[in-house]
CSV table of C-alpha atoms in Angstrom, one decimal:
chain,number,residue,atom,x,y,z
K,1,MET,CA,16.8,-30.1,-6.7
K,2,SER,CA,19.2,-33.0,-5.7
K,3,GLY,CA,19.6,-36.6,-6.9
K,4,MET,CA,21.7,-39.3,-5.2
K,5,SER,CA,22.4,-36.9,-2.4
K,6,ALA,CA,18.8,-36.4,-1.5
K,7,GLY,CA,19.0,-38.2,1.8
K,8,ARG,CA,18.6,-41.7,3.2
K,9,SER,CA,14.8,-41.7,2.7
K,10,ALA,CA,15.3,-40.9,-1.0
K,11,MET,CA,17.8,-43.8,-1.4
K,12,ARG,CA,15.0,-46.2,-0.8
K,13,MET,CA,14.1,-45.5,-4.4
K,14,GLY,CA,16.1,-47.5,-6.9
K,15,PRO,CA,18.6,-45.6,-9.2
K,16,ALA,CA,16.2,-45.9,-12.2
K,17,GLU,CA,13.3,-44.5,-10.1
K,18,LEU,CA,15.5,-41.7,-8.9
K,19,VAL,CA,16.7,-40.7,-12.3
K,20,GLN,CA,13.1,-40.8,-13.7
K,21,ALA,CA,11.7,-38.9,-10.7
K,22,ALA,CA,14.5,-36.2,-11.1
K,23,ALA,CA,13.8,-35.9,-14.8
K,24,MET,CA,10.0,-35.6,-14.3
K,25,ALA,CA,10.6,-33.0,-11.5
K,26,ARG,CA,12.9,-31.0,-13.8
K,27,ARG,CA,10.3,-31.0,-16.5
K,28,PHE,CA,7.5,-29.9,-14.1
K,29,TYR,CA,9.2,-27.4,-11.8
K,30,LEU,CA,12.0,-25.9,-14.0
K,31,GLU,CA,10.7,-26.3,-17.5
K,32,GLY,CA,7.0,-25.6,-16.8
K,33,LYS,CA,5.6,-28.7,-18.6
K,34,SER,CA,2.2,-30.0,-17.6
K,35,LYS,CA,1.7,-33.5,-16.1
K,36,ILE,CA,0.0,-34.6,-19.3
K,37,GLN,CA,3.0,-33.5,-21.4
K,38,ILE,CA,5.4,-35.4,-19.0
K,39,ALA,CA,3.2,-38.5,-19.1
K,40,GLU,CA,3.3,-38.5,-22.9
K,41,GLU,CA,7.1,-38.1,-22.9
K,42,PHE,CA,7.7,-41.0,-20.5
K,43,GLY,CA,4.9,-43.2,-21.7
K,44,VAL,CA,3.1,-43.4,-18.3
K,45,SER,CA,-0.3,-42.1,-17.0
K,46,ARG,CA,-0.6,-38.5,-15.7
K,47,PHE,CA,-1.6,-40.1,-12.4
K,48,LYS,CA,1.8,-41.9,-12.3
K,49,VAL,CA,3.5,-38.5,-12.9
K,50,ALA,CA,1.5,-37.0,-10.0
K,51,ARG,CA,2.5,-39.8,-7.7
K,52,VAL,CA,6.2,-39.5,-8.7
K,53,LEU,CA,6.2,-35.8,-8.1
K,54,GLU,CA,4.5,-36.2,-4.7
K,55,THR,CA,7.0,-38.9,-3.7
K,56,ALA,CA,9.9,-36.6,-4.9
K,57,LEU,CA,8.7,-33.9,-2.5
K,58,GLU,CA,8.1,-36.4,0.4
K,59,ARG,CA,11.5,-37.9,0.1
K,60,ASP,CA,13.4,-34.6,-0.3
K,61,LEU,CA,14.4,-35.3,-3.9
K,62,VAL,CA,12.8,-31.9,-4.6
K,63,ARG,CA,13.0,-28.9,-2.3
K,64,ILE,CA,10.8,-25.9,-2.9
K,65,GLU,CA,11.8,-22.5,-1.5
K,66,ILE,CA,9.7,-19.4,-1.6
K,67,ARG,CA,12.1,-16.5,-1.7
K,68,VAL,CA,11.3,-12.8,-1.7
K,69,PRO,CA,13.8,-9.9,-1.5
K,70,ALA,CA,15.4,-9.6,1.9
K,71,GLU,CA,13.7,-6.3,2.7
K,72,LEU,CA,10.2,-7.8,2.3
K,73,ASP,CA,8.6,-9.7,5.1
K,74,ALA,CA,6.2,-12.1,3.4
K,75,GLU,CA,4.8,-13.7,6.5
K,76,ARG,CA,4.0,-10.4,8.2
K,77,SER,CA,2.6,-9.0,5.0
K,78,ASP,CA,0.1,-11.9,4.6
K,79,ALA,CA,-0.9,-11.8,8.3
K,80,LEU,CA,-1.5,-8.1,8.2
K,81,ARG,CA,-3.5,-8.3,5.0
K,82,ALA,CA,-5.7,-11.0,6.5
K,83,ARG,CA,-6.2,-9.2,9.9
K,84,TYR,CA,-7.5,-6.0,8.3
K,85,GLY,CA,-9.1,-7.5,5.2
K,86,LEU,CA,-6.8,-5.5,3.0
K,87,ARG,CA,-6.4,-6.1,-0.8
K,88,HIS,CA,-2.6,-5.7,-0.5
K,89,ALA,CA,-0.3,-5.4,2.5
K,90,VAL,CA,3.5,-5.1,2.0
K,91,VAL,CA,5.7,-5.0,5.0
K,92,VAL,CA,9.4,-4.1,4.7
K,93,GLU,CA,12.1,-4.4,7.3
K,94,SER,CA,12.4,-1.4,9.6
K,95,PRO,CA,15.7,0.4,9.6
K,96,ALA,CA,17.8,0.4,12.8
K,97,ASP,CA,16.5,3.9,13.8
K,98,ALA,CA,12.8,3.1,13.0
K,99,GLU,CA,11.6,4.3,16.4
K,100,GLU,CA,12.7,7.8,15.7
K,101,THR,CA,12.1,7.8,11.9
K,102,PRO,CA,8.5,7.5,10.7
K,103,ASP,CA,8.0,6.6,7.1
K,104,PRO,CA,11.5,5.5,6.2
K,105,GLU,CA,12.4,6.3,2.5
K,106,ASN,CA,12.4,2.6,1.6
K,107,LEU,CA,8.6,2.5,2.0
K,108,GLY,CA,8.4,5.0,-0.8
K,109,GLU,CA,10.6,2.8,-3.0
K,110,VAL,CA,8.5,-0.3,-2.4
K,111,ALA,CA,5.3,1.7,-2.9
K,112,ALA,CA,6.6,2.9,-6.3
K,113,ASP,CA,7.0,-0.8,-7.3
K,114,LEU,CA,3.5,-1.5,-6.0
K,115,LEU,CA,2.0,1.3,-8.0
K,116,GLY,CA,3.7,-0.1,-11.1
K,117,GLU,CA,1.7,-3.2,-10.6
K,118,LEU,CA,-1.7,-1.6,-9.7
K,119,VAL,CA,-2.0,1.2,-12.2
K,120,ASN,CA,-3.3,0.3,-15.6
K,121,GLU,CA,-3.3,2.3,-18.9
K,122,GLY,CA,-6.0,4.9,-18.8
K,123,ASP,CA,-6.3,5.0,-15.0
K,124,VAL,CA,-6.4,8.3,-13.1
K,125,LEU,CA,-3.8,8.3,-10.3
K,126,GLY,CA,-4.4,10.6,-7.3
K,127,LEU,CA,-1.5,11.7,-5.1
K,128,ALA,CA,-2.1,13.3,-1.7
K,129,TRP,CA,0.4,15.4,0.2
K,130,GLY,CA,2.9,13.5,2.4
K,131,ARG,CA,6.6,12.8,2.8
K,132,SER,CA,6.1,9.2,1.9
K,133,THR,CA,4.2,10.0,-1.3
K,134,ILE,CA,7.0,12.4,-2.3
K,135,HIS,CA,9.6,9.6,-1.7
K,136,MET,CA,7.4,7.2,-3.7
K,137,ALA,CA,7.2,9.6,-6.7
K,138,ALA,CA,10.9,10.1,-6.6
K,139,ALA,CA,11.4,6.4,-6.8
K,140,LEU,CA,9.0,5.8,-9.7
K,141,ASP,CA,10.6,4.3,-12.8
K,142,ARG,CA,7.6,2.7,-14.5
K,143,LEU,CA,3.9,3.6,-14.9
K,144,PRO,CA,1.6,2.9,-17.8
K,145,PRO,CA,0.1,5.9,-19.5
K,146,CYS,CA,-2.3,7.6,-17.0
K,147,THR,CA,-3.6,10.9,-15.8
K,148,VAL,CA,-2.1,12.1,-12.5
K,149,VAL,CA,-4.0,14.5,-10.2
K,150,GLN,CA,-3.0,16.1,-6.9
K,151,LEU,CA,-5.6,15.3,-4.2
K,152,THR,CA,-4.6,17.9,-1.6
K,153,GLY,CA,-3.1,21.3,-1.4
K,154,VAL,CA,0.5,21.7,-0.2
K,155,TYR,CA,1.9,21.9,3.3
K,156,ASP,CA,3.7,25.1,2.4
K,157,ALA,CA,3.1,27.0,-0.8
K,158,GLY,CA,6.8,28.0,-0.8
K,159,THR,CA,7.9,24.4,-1.0
K,160,ALA,CA,5.4,23.3,-3.7
K,161,GLU,CA,8.1,22.7,-6.3
K,162,ARG,CA,9.9,20.3,-4.0
K,163,GLY,CA,6.7,18.7,-2.6
K,164,SER,CA,3.4,17.2,-3.8
K,165,VAL,CA,3.4,19.4,-7.0
K,166,GLU,CA,6.7,17.9,-8.0
K,167,ALA,CA,5.5,14.4,-7.1
K,168,VAL,CA,2.5,14.8,-9.5
K,169,ARG,CA,4.8,16.1,-12.2
K,170,ARG,CA,7.3,13.3,-11.7
K,171,ALA,CA,4.5,10.6,-11.9
K,172,ALA,CA,3.1,12.2,-15.0
K,173,GLN,CA,6.5,12.3,-16.6
K,174,VAL,CA,7.2,8.6,-15.9
K,175,SER,CA,3.7,7.6,-17.3
K,176,GLY,CA,3.7,10.0,-20.2
K,177,GLY,CA,0.2,11.3,-19.1
K,178,ASP,CA,-1.3,14.6,-18.1
K,179,ALA,CA,-0.6,16.2,-14.8
K,180,HIS,CA,-3.1,18.2,-12.7
K,181,PRO,CA,-1.3,19.9,-9.8
K,182,ILE,CA,-2.8,22.1,-7.2
K,183,TYR,CA,-0.9,25.4,-6.5
K,184,ALA,CA,-2.6,26.2,-3.2
K,185,PRO,CA,-2.0,25.6,0.6
K,186,MET,CA,-3.8,22.6,2.1
K,187,LEU,CA,-5.1,24.7,5.0
K,188,LEU,CA,-6.7,28.1,4.7
K,189,PRO,CA,-7.6,30.7,7.4
K,190,ASP,CA,-11.3,30.2,6.9
K,191,ALA,CA,-13.9,28.3,4.9
K,192,ALA,CA,-14.7,31.3,2.7
K,193,THR,CA,-11.1,31.6,1.5
K,194,ALA,CA,-11.0,27.8,0.8
K,195,GLN,CA,-14.2,27.9,-1.1
K,196,ALA,CA,-13.0,30.8,-3.3
K,197,LEU,CA,-9.8,28.9,-4.1
K,198,ARG,CA,-11.7,25.8,-5.1
K,199,HIS,CA,-13.3,27.8,-7.9
K,200,GLN,CA,-10.0,29.0,-9.4
K,201,THR,CA,-9.5,27.6,-12.8
K,202,GLY,CA,-6.5,25.3,-12.2
K,203,ILE,CA,-7.7,24.0,-8.9
K,204,ALA,CA,-11.3,23.5,-10.1
K,205,ARG,CA,-9.9,21.5,-13.0
K,206,ALA,CA,-8.0,19.2,-10.6
K,207,PHE,CA,-11.1,18.8,-8.5
K,208,GLU,CA,-13.1,17.7,-11.5
K,209,TYR,CA,-10.9,14.6,-11.6
K,210,PHE,CA,-11.5,13.5,-8.0
K,211,ASP,CA,-14.5,11.4,-8.9
K,212,LYS,CA,-12.5,9.8,-11.7
K,213,VAL,CA,-9.6,8.6,-9.7
K,214,THR,CA,-9.1,4.9,-9.8
K,215,VAL,CA,-5.9,4.5,-7.8
K,216,ALA,CA,-4.9,6.9,-4.9
K,217,CYS,CA,-1.8,7.1,-2.9
K,218,VAL,CA,-2.0,8.7,0.6
K,219,SER,CA,0.0,9.3,3.7
K,220,ILE,CA,-1.0,8.9,7.4
K,221,GLY,CA,-0.1,11.2,10.3
K,222,SER,CA,-0.4,10.7,14.0
K,223,TRP,CA,-1.6,13.7,16.1
K,224,GLU,CA,1.7,15.0,17.3
K,225,PRO,CA,4.4,17.5,16.2
K,226,GLY,CA,6.4,16.5,13.2
K,227,ILE,CA,4.2,13.5,12.4
K,228,SER,CA,1.2,15.2,11.1
K,229,THR,CA,1.5,18.2,8.7
K,230,VAL,CA,-2.1,19.3,9.6
K,231,HIS,CA,-1.2,19.2,13.3
K,232,ASP,CA,1.8,21.4,12.6
K,233,MET,CA,-0.2,24.0,10.6
K,234,LEU,CA,-2.7,24.6,13.3
K,235,SER,CA,-2.5,27.0,16.3
K,236,ASP,CA,-2.0,25.7,19.8
K,237,GLU,CA,-5.7,26.4,20.6
K,238,GLU,CA,-6.9,24.6,17.5
K,239,ARG,CA,-4.7,21.6,18.3
K,240,ALA,CA,-6.1,21.4,21.8
K,241,HIS,CA,-9.6,21.7,20.5
K,242,TYR,CA,-9.2,18.7,18.1
K,243,ALA,CA,-7.3,16.7,20.7
K,244,SER,CA,-10.3,17.2,23.0
K,245,LEU,CA,-12.5,15.5,20.3
K,246,GLY,CA,-10.3,12.4,20.5
K,247,VAL,CA,-8.3,12.8,17.3
K,248,ALA,CA,-5.7,10.0,16.9
K,249,ALA,CA,-4.8,10.2,13.2
K,250,GLU,CA,-4.9,12.4,10.2
K,251,MET,CA,-5.1,11.5,6.5
K,252,SER,CA,-5.4,14.1,3.7
K,253,ALA,CA,-6.7,16.7,6.3
K,254,HIS,CA,-9.4,14.3,7.6
K,255,LEU,CA,-9.2,13.5,11.3
K,256,PHE,CA,-10.0,10.2,12.9
K,257,ASP,CA,-10.4,8.9,16.5
K,258,ALA,CA,-8.9,5.6,17.6
K,259,GLU,CA,-11.9,3.6,16.3
K,260,GLY,CA,-11.6,5.1,12.8
K,261,ARG,CA,-14.6,7.5,13.2
K,262,ARG,CA,-14.1,11.0,11.6
K,263,VAL,CA,-14.0,13.9,14.1
K,264,GLY,CA,-13.5,17.6,13.6
K,265,ARG,CA,-15.2,17.7,10.2
K,266,ASP,CA,-15.3,21.4,10.3
K,267,LEU,CA,-11.6,21.4,9.5
K,268,GLY,CA,-12.3,20.0,6.1
K,269,GLU,CA,-14.2,23.2,5.2
K,270,ARG,CA,-11.0,25.1,5.5
K,271,CYS,CA,-8.9,22.6,3.5
K,272,ILE,CA,-8.1,22.1,-0.2
K,273,THR,CA,-8.5,18.3,-0.2
K,274,VAL,CA,-10.4,15.4,-1.7
K,275,LYS,CA,-13.5,14.6,0.3
K,276,ALA,CA,-13.7,11.5,2.5
K,277,ASP,CA,-16.7,10.1,0.6
K,278,GLN,CA,-14.7,10.5,-2.7
K,279,LEU,CA,-11.8,8.5,-1.2
K,280,ARG,CA,-14.3,5.8,-0.2
K,281,ARG,CA,-15.4,5.4,-3.8
K,282,ILE,CA,-11.9,5.1,-5.2
K,283,PRO,CA,-11.4,1.4,-6.1
K,284,GLU,CA,-7.8,1.3,-4.8
K,285,VAL,CA,-6.4,3.6,-2.0
K,286,VAL,CA,-2.9,2.8,-1.0
K,287,ALA,CA,-1.6,4.2,2.3
K,288,ILE,CA,2.2,4.5,2.9
K,289,ALA,CA,3.1,4.8,6.5
K,290,GLY,CA,5.4,3.2,9.0
K,291,GLY,CA,7.3,3.5,12.3
K,292,GLN,CA,6.3,2.9,15.9
K,293,ARG,CA,5.2,6.6,16.3
K,294,LYS,CA,2.6,6.2,13.5
K,295,ALA,CA,1.4,2.6,14.4
K,296,ALA,CA,-1.7,3.6,16.3
K,297,ALA,CA,-2.6,6.2,13.7
K,298,ILE,CA,-2.3,3.6,11.0
K,299,ASP,CA,-4.7,1.3,12.9
K,300,ALA,CA,-7.2,4.2,13.3
K,301,VAL,CA,-7.2,5.0,9.6
K,302,LEU,CA,-7.4,1.4,8.5
K,303,ARG,CA,-10.5,1.1,10.7
K,304,SER,CA,-12.1,4.0,8.8
K,305,GLY,CA,-12.6,1.8,5.7
K,306,LEU,CA,-11.1,4.5,3.4
K,307,VAL,CA,-7.9,2.5,2.7
K,308,THR,CA,-7.7,-0.8,0.7
K,309,SER,CA,-3.9,-1.4,0.7
K,310,LEU,CA,-1.0,-0.6,2.9
K,311,VAL,CA,2.8,-0.3,2.6
K,312,THR,CA,4.4,-0.3,6.1
K,313,ASP,CA,7.3,-1.6,8.0
K,314,THR,CA,7.9,-4.4,10.6
K,315,SER,CA,7.9,-1.9,13.5
K,316,ALA,CA,4.4,-0.7,12.7
K,317,ALA,CA,3.2,-4.2,11.6
K,318,ASP,CA,4.1,-5.8,14.9
K,319,TYR,CA,1.9,-3.3,16.7
K,320,LEU,CA,-0.9,-3.6,14.2
K,321,MET,CA,-1.0,-7.4,14.6
K,322,THR,CA,-1.6,-7.2,18.4
K,323,VAL,CA,-3.6,-4.0,19.1
K,324,GLY,CA,-7.2,-4.4,20.1
K,325,SER,CA,-9.8,-6.6,18.4
K,326,ALA,CA,-9.5,-7.5,14.8
K,327,PRO,CA,-11.3,-4.8,12.7
K,328,LYS,CA,-13.9,-5.4,10.0
K,329,SER,CA,-12.5,-5.9,6.5
K,330,THR,CA,-11.5,-2.6,5.0
K,331,LEU,CA,-12.7,-3.8,1.6
K,332,ASN,CA,-16.2,-3.5,3.0
K,333,ARG,CA,-15.6,0.4,2.7
K,334,THR,CA,-18.3,1.2,5.2
K,335,ASP,CA,-18.2,4.4,7.2
K,336,PRO,CA,-17.7,3.7,11.0
K,337,ASP,CA,-19.9,6.7,11.7
K,338,GLY,CA,-22.8,5.0,9.8
K,339,ILE,CA,-23.2,8.2,7.9
């Protein structure tokens, strides 16, 4: 806010007008007083106060700046939210090596802050396997009391303590709530083995919470080595088979083509994971994914209607804002397959 130095246009106001306008603006913008309160203090009508405040803006007596942390891109965030009909979209600046580094760690840090806003006391928070969700859990420093449940098995049972199991424990520790981890691989050799594991006591207890989840955090993978854990767990023949079905993206062991339609549903029978229709019923599903190499996969999953909010980076956001035709609102939560 400036006074006599506000510019030549502001100098057209007399000094008494300038002083009064500056005082009213200070009360309104800095002290949070209402126009009625200001009017009573200065002995004028609230309409006069409104005119003075409007003139102060027009003549540069008052300057309003909207500032967000440097790493957040507010303009891209709002544009991306509107394009996909998301509830929340948060876009952060891509690191210099974004092209080679999908899901930079700063995405997890921002997602941790977002969860701190979205999770309420008594909620059930679901965490799916993914590097980004692991980074998110490590960055958590506040959560209201809530139950935390693991939504998928682990990529490698040998790394459970350093992966999604630890992420669930970390989130529960921060919130002070109960943790329900899953000590089982995400992908099993066959459907019978997967079904048997689902009935084991600890895993069955976690599965009982899937229909109670109110906020979920998931990762997205594109169908290529090192960018999708499911892709990396399959044999060459299996990868070729699913590629022939047009798979473009993977989320929580569910496969999607470029239009967001689910393909290769038989894979889910071999997986320890939350069902797609269960994800669709969760009120808030936050996806954390970024980088140019994942951009097309993010688009595909957003078109599926399973995700309500997204944390991504400028590299992926620029692609998402220009690719194809604008999709239907994800908040509609309809299945592209019509099933």
